[in-house]
Short mmCIF file of C-alpha atoms in Angstrom, two decimals:
data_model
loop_
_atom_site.label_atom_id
_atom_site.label_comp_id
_atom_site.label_asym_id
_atom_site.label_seq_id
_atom_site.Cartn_x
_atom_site.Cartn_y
_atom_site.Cartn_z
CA UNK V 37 6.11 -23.90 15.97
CA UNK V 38 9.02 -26.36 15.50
CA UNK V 39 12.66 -25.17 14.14
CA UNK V 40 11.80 -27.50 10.66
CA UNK V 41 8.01 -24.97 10.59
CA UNK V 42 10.07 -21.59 10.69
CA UNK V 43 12.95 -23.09 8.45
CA UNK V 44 10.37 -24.06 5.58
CA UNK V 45 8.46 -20.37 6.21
CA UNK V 46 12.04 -18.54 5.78
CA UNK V 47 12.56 -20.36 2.62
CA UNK V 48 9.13 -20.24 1.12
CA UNK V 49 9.33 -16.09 1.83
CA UNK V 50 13.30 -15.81 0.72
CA UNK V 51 12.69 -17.17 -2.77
CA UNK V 52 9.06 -14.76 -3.67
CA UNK V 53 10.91 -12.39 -2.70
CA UNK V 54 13.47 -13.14 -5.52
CA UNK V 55 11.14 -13.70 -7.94
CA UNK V 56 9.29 -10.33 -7.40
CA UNK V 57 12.13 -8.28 -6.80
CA UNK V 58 12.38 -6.64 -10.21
CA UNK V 59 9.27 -4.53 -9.87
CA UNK V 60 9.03 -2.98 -6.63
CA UNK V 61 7.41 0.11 -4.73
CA UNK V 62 8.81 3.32 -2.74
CA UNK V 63 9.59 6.57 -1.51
CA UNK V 64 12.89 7.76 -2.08
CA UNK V 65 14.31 11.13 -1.98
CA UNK V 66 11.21 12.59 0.77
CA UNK V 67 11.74 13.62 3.79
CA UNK V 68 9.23 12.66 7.01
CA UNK V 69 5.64 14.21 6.87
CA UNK V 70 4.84 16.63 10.22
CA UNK V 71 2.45 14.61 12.47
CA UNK V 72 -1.00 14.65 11.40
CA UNK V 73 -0.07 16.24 7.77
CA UNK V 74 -1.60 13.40 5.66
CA UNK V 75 -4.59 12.18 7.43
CA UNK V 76 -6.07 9.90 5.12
CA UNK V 77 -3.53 7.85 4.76
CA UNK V 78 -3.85 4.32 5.75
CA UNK V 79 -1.45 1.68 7.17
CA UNK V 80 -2.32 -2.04 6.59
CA UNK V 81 -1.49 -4.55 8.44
CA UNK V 82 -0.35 -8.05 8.79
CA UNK V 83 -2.88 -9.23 11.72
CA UNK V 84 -1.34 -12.53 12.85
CA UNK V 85 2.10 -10.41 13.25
CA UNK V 86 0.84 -8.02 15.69
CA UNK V 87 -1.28 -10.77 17.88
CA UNK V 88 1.68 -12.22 17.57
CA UNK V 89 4.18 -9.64 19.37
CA UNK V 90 0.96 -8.61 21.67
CA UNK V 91 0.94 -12.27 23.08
CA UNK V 92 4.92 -12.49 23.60
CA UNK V 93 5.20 -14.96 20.59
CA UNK V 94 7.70 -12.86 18.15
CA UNK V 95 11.57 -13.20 18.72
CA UNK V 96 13.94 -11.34 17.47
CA UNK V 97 16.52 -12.52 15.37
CA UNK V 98 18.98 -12.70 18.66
CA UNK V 99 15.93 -14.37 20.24
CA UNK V 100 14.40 -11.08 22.31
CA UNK V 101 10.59 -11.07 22.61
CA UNK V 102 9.73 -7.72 19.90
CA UNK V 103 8.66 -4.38 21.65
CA UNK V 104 5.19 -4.18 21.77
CA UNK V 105 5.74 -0.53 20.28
CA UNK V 106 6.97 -2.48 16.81
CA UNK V 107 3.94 -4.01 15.91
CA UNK V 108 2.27 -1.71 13.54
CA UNK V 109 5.50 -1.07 11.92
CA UNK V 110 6.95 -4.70 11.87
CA UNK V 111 3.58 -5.84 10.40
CA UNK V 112 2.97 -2.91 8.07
CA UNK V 113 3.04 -4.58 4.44
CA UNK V 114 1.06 -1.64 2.30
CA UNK V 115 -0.76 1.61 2.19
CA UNK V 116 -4.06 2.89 1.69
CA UNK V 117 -6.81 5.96 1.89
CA UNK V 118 -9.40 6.43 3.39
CA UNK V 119 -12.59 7.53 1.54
CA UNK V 120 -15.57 7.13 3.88
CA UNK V 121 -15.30 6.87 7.63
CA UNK V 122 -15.76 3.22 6.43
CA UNK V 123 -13.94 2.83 3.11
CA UNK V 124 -10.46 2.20 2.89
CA UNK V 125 -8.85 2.50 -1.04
CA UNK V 126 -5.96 0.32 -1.64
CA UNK V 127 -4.08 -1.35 -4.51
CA UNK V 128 -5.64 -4.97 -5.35
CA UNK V 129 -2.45 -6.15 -5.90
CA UNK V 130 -2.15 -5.81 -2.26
CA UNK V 131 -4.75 -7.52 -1.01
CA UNK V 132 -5.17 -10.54 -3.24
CA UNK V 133 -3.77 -13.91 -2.40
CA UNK V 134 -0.41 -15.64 -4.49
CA UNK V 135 -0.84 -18.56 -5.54
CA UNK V 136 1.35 -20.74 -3.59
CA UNK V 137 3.30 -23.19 -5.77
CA UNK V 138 4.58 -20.13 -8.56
CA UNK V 139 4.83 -17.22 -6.50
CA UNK V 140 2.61 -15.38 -9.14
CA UNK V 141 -0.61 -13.17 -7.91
CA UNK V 142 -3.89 -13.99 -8.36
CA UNK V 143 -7.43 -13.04 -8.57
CA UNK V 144 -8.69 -14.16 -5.05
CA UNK V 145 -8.78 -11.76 -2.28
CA UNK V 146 -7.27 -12.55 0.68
CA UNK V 147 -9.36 -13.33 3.75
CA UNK V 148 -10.43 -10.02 5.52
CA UNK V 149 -9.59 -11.06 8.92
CA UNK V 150 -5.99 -11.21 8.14
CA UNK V 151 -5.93 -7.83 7.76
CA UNK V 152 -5.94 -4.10 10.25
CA UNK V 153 -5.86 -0.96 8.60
CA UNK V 154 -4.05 1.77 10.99
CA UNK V 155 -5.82 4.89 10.45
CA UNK V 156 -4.94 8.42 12.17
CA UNK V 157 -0.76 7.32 12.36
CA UNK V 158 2.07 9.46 11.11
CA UNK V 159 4.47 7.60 13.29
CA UNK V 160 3.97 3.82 13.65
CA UNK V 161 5.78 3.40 16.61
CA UNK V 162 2.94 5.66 18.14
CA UNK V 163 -1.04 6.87 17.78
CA UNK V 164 -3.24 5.40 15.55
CA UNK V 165 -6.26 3.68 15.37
CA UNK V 166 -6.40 -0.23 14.27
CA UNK V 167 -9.63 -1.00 12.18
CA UNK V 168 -10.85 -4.37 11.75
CA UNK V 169 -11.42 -5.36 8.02
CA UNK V 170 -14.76 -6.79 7.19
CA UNK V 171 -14.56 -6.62 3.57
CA UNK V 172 -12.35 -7.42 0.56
CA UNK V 173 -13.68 -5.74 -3.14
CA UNK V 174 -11.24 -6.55 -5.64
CA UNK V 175 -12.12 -4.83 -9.14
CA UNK V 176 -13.43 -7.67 -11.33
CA UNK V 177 -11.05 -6.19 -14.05
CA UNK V 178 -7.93 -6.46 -11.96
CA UNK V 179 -5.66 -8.32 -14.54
CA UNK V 180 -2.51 -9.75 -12.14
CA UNK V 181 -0.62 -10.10 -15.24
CA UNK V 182 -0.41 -6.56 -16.91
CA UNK V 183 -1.28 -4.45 -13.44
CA UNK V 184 -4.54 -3.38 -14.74
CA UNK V 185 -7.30 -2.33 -13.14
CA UNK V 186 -5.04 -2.46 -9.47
CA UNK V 187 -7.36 -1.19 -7.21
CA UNK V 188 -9.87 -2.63 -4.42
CA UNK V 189 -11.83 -1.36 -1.86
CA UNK V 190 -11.54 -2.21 2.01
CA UNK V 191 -15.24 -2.31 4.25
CA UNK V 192 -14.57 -1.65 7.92
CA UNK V 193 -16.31 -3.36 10.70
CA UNK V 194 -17.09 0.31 12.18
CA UNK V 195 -16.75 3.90 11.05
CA UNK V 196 -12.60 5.67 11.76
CA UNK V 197 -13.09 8.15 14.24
CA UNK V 198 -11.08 11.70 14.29
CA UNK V 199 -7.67 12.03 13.92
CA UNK V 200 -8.76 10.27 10.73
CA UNK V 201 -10.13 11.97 7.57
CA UNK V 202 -11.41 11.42 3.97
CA UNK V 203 -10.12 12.15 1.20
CA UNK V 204 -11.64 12.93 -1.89
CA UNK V 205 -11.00 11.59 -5.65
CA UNK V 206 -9.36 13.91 -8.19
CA UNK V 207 -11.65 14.32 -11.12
CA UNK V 208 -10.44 14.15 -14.62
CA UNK V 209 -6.68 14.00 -15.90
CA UNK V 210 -4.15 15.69 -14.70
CA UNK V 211 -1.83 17.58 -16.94
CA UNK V 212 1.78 16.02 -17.74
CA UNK V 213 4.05 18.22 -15.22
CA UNK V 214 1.29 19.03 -12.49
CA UNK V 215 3.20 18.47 -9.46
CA UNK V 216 2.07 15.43 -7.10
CA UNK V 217 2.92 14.23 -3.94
CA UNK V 218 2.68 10.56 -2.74
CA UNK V 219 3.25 9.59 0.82
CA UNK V 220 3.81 6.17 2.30
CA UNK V 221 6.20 4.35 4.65
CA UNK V 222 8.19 2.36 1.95
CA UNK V 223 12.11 1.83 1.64
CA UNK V 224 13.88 4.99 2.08
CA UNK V 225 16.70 3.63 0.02
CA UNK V 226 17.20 0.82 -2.10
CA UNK V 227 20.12 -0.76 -4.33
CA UNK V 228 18.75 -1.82 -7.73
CA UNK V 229 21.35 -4.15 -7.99
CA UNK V 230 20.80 -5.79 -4.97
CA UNK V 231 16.79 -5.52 -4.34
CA UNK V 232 17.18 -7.54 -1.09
CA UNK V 233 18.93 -5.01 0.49
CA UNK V 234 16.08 -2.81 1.60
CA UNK V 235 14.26 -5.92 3.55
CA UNK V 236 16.43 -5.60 6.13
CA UNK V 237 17.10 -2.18 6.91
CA UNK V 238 15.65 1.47 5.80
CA UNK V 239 11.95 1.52 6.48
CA UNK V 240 11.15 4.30 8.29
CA UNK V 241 8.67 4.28 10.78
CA UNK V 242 7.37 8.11 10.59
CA UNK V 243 5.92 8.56 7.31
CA UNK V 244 7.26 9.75 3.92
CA UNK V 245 6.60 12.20 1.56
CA UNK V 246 8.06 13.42 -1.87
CA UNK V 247 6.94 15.51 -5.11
CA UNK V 248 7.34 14.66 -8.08
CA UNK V 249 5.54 15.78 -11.34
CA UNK V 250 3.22 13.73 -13.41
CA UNK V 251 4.38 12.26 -17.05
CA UNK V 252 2.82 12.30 -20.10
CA UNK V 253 1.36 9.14 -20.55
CA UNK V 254 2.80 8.89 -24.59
CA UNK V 255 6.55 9.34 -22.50
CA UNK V 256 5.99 6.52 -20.39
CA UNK V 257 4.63 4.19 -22.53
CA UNK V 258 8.03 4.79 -24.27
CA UNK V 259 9.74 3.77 -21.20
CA UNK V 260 7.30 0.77 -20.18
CA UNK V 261 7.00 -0.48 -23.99
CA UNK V 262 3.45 0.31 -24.67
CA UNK V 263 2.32 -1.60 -21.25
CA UNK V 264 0.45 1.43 -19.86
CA UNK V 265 -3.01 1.57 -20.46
CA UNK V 266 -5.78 4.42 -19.96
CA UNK V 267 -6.09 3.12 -16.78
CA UNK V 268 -2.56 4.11 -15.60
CA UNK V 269 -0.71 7.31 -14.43
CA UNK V 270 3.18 7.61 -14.25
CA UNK V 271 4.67 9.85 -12.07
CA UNK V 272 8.57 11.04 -11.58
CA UNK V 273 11.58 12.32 -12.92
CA UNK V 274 13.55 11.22 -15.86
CA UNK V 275 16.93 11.46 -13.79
CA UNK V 276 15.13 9.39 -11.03
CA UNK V 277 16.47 10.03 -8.02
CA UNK V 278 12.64 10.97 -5.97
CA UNK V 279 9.83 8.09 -6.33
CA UNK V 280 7.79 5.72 -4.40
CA UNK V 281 9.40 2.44 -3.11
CA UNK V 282 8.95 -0.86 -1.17
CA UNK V 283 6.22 -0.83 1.54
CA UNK V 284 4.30 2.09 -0.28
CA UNK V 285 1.93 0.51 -2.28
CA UNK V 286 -1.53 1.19 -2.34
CA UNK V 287 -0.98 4.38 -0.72
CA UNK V 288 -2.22 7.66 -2.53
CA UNK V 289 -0.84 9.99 -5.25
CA UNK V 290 -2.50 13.11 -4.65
CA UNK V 291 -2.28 16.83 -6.26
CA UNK V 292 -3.68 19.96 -4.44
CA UNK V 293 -6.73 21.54 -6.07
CA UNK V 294 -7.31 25.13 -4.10
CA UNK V 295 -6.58 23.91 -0.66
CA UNK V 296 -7.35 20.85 -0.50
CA UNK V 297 -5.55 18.07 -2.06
CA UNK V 298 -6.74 14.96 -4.17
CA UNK V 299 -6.22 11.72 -4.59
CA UNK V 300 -5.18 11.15 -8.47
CA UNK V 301 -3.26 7.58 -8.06
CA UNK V 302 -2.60 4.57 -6.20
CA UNK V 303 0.64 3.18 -5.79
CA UNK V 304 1.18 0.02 -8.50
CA UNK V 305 4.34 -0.69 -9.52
CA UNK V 306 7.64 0.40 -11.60
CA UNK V 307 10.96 -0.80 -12.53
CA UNK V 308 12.85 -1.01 -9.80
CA UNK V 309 13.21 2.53 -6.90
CA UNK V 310 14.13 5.93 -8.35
CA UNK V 311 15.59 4.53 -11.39
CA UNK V 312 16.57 7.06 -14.82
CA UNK V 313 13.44 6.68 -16.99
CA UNK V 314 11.74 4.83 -14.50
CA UNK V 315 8.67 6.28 -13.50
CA UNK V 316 6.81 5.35 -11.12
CA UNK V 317 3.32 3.77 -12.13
CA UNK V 318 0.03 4.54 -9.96
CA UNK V 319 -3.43 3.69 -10.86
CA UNK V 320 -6.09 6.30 -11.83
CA UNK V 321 -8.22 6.78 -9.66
CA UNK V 322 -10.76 8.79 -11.91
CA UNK V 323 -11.31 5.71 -14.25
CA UNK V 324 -12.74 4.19 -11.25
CA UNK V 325 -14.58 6.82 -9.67
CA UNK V 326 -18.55 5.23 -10.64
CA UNK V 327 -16.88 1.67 -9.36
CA UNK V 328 -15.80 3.23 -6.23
CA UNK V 329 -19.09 5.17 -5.74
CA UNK V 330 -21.15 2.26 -5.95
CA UNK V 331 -20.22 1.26 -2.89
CA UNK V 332 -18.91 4.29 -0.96
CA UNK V 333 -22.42 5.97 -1.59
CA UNK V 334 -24.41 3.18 -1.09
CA UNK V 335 -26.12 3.42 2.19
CA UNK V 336 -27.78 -0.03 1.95
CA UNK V 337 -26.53 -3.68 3.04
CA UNK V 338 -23.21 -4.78 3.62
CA UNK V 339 -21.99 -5.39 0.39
CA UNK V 340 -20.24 -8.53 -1.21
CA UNK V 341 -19.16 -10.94 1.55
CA UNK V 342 -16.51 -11.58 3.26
CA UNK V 343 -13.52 -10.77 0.61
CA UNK V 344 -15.18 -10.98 -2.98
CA UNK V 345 -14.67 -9.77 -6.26
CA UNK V 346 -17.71 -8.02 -7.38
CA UNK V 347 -20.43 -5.18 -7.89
CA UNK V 348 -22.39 -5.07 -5.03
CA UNK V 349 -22.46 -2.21 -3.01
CA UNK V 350 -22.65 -1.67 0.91
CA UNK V 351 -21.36 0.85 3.35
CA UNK V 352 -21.09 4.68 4.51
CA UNK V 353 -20.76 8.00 1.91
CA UNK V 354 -19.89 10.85 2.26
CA UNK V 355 -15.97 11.59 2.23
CA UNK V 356 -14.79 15.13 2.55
CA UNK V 357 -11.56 16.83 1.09
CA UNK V 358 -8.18 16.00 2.88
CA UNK V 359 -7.10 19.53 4.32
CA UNK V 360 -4.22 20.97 2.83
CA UNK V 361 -1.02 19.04 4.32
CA UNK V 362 2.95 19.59 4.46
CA UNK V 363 4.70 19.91 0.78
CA UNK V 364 6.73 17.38 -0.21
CA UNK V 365 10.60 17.87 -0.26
CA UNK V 366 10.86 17.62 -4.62
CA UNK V 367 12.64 20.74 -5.57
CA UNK V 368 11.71 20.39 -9.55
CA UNK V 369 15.23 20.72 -10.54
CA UNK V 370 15.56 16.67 -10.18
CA UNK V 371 12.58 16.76 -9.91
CA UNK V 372 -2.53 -14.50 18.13
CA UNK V 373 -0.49 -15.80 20.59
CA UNK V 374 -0.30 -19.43 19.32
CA UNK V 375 2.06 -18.32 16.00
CA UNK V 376 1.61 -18.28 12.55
CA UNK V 377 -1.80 -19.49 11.40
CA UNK V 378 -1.30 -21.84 8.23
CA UNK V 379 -3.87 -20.96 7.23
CA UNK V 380 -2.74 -17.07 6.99
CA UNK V 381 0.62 -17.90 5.36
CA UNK V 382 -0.61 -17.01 1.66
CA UNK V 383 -1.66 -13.38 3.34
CA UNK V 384 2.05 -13.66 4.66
CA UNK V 385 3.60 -14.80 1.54
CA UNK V 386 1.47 -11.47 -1.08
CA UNK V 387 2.61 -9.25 0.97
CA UNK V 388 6.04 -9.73 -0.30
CA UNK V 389 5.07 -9.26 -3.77
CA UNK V 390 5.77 -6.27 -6.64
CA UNK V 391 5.18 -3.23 -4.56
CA UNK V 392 4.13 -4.37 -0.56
CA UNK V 393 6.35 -5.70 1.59
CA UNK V 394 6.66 -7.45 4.80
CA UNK V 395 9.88 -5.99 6.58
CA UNK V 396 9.31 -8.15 9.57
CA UNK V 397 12.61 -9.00 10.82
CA UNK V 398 11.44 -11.72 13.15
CA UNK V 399 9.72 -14.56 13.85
CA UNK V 400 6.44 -16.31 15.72
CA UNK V 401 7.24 -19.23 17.96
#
């Protein structure tokens, strides 16, 4: 790739990133998850980054090849759960392309083979299984424009094996107060008034996990100005200070029900990280749940083609409860090898948007 290649990349990424950096994800105010504590949870991943640093072709910023033990985490851009041995739950705001020329999301998922999902990692620097992605299905209500209807479904090419498991869906709506945890490896920190800040440095690479209680949905349609709909759950403190961040979206909000816990959300977006009257804003995952079941329990053909929007089911059933994992820390009082692909830059480019990010600090040659 010539100097003029990465110069024009660097530039394209620098200014989405300005546009989108009002409404971002995170978690701030956790503390790290013990190893094996969440396992459901799902990292995804930028492919063309790791073949990338596997086949000696990502430099530093000094110009040093990148460990081969930073892949995952370099090329970690959002979160996910998995629901089936081959179902991965994620936000579709994740995994839909941008459309090039505004810097605004769209409709279109991006292509599957772009894409890994890590399952069975706490740590990224370590463990873990990467799945190959055969299968995009983006909600055909997803509405780019208000967040609606953020969810999609990931098909993998074969079934996650142990230390992976399922989790199952929360059903019905969970009282304003319940206490939640969400778990991802988003910014640990970030200045609101300087939304850059947490590109470079603060992503931890063990994950993250924090409590926080769910809102009434009448107080944070105060907050958001009547833009959350039935299909939205907030989530967080009124003195902010705990919430999801950068780098966690599409990861799960989950309650315990006996002892088990549930997924209830999916990470979406918010105004700005662990802001006063700020919640955090998750999908709900119960207003999905026949959606999701049409193709989680459908046992038949491989459903929808390679990354669609659409109905048609495919796939494995089956998930089972994810066994009851480390509290979070709230304490209620605050509450390859050739370079970048061109044809894989717009995969590149939406995973800097609202509430994923790309924290790779380097660069293919």
């Amino acid at each position: 790739m010539t100097f003029y290649t990465r110069l024009l990349i660097t530039f394209v990424l620098s200014g989405l990133m300005q546009v989108q950096a009002e409404v971002e994800p995170r978690i701030i105010g956790g503390q790290p998850a013990a190893d094996g504590a969440w396992p459901a949870t799902v990292a995804l991943l930028n492919k063309s980054y790791v073949d990338a640093v596997e086949a000696g072709n990502a430099i530093d910023a000094n110009g040093n090849p990148v460990p081969a033990n930073q892949a995952n985490f370099q090329a970690q851009f959002c979160g996910a759960s998995l629901l089936t041995p081959k179902w991965v739950l994620t936000a579709a705001h994740c995994v839909v392309e941008a459309d090039l020329n505004t810097g605004s999301l769209t409709t279109t998922p991006k292509n599957p083979a772009g894409i890994l999902a890590l399952t069975g990692a706490t740590d990224l620097l370590v463990g873990g299984t990467r799945m190959v992605v055969t299968n995009i299905i983006v909600h055909p209500a997803w509405n780019p424009t208000a967040n609606d209807s953020d969810i999609a479904l990931l098909e993998l090419a074969q079934n996650a094996t142990a230390p992976a498991q399922t989790i199952s869906l929360f059903a019905g709506d969970p009282d304003a107060g319940t206490t939640a945890t969400v778990v991802g490896w988003g910014a640990k920190n970030f200045d609101n008034s300087d939304p850059m800040n947490t590109v470079s440095d603060d992503f931890p690479t063990i994950l993250e996990e924090v409590e926080v209680p769910v809102v009434a949905q009448s107080t944070c349609n105060a907050v958001y100005g009547g833009a959350i709909t039935d299909n939205m759950i907030c989530a967080g403190f009124s003195s902010g200070s705990k919430d999801s961040c950068q780098g966690d979206s599409g990861g799960p909000l989950m309650a315990q029900q006996g002892s088990v816990f549930q997924q209830i959300g999916i990470v979406s977006f918010g105004n700005g990280c662990a802001l006063p009257d700020a919640y955090g804003v998750y999908t709900r995952v119960d207003k999905f749940s026949s959606w999701i079941k049409t193709f989680t329990e459908n046992t038949g053909n491989s459903g929808g083609g390679s990354g669609s929007v659409g109905t048609q089911p495919g796939g494995s059933g089956g998930g089972t409860p994810l066994p009851t994992g480390t509290s979070g820390s709230g304490s209620g009082e605050d509450g390859g090898g050739g370079g970048i692909h061109w044809f894989l830059l717009p995969l590149m480019l939406a995973g800097l948007l609202r509430r994923s990010i790309w924290k790779k600090k380097s660069y293919s040659r």
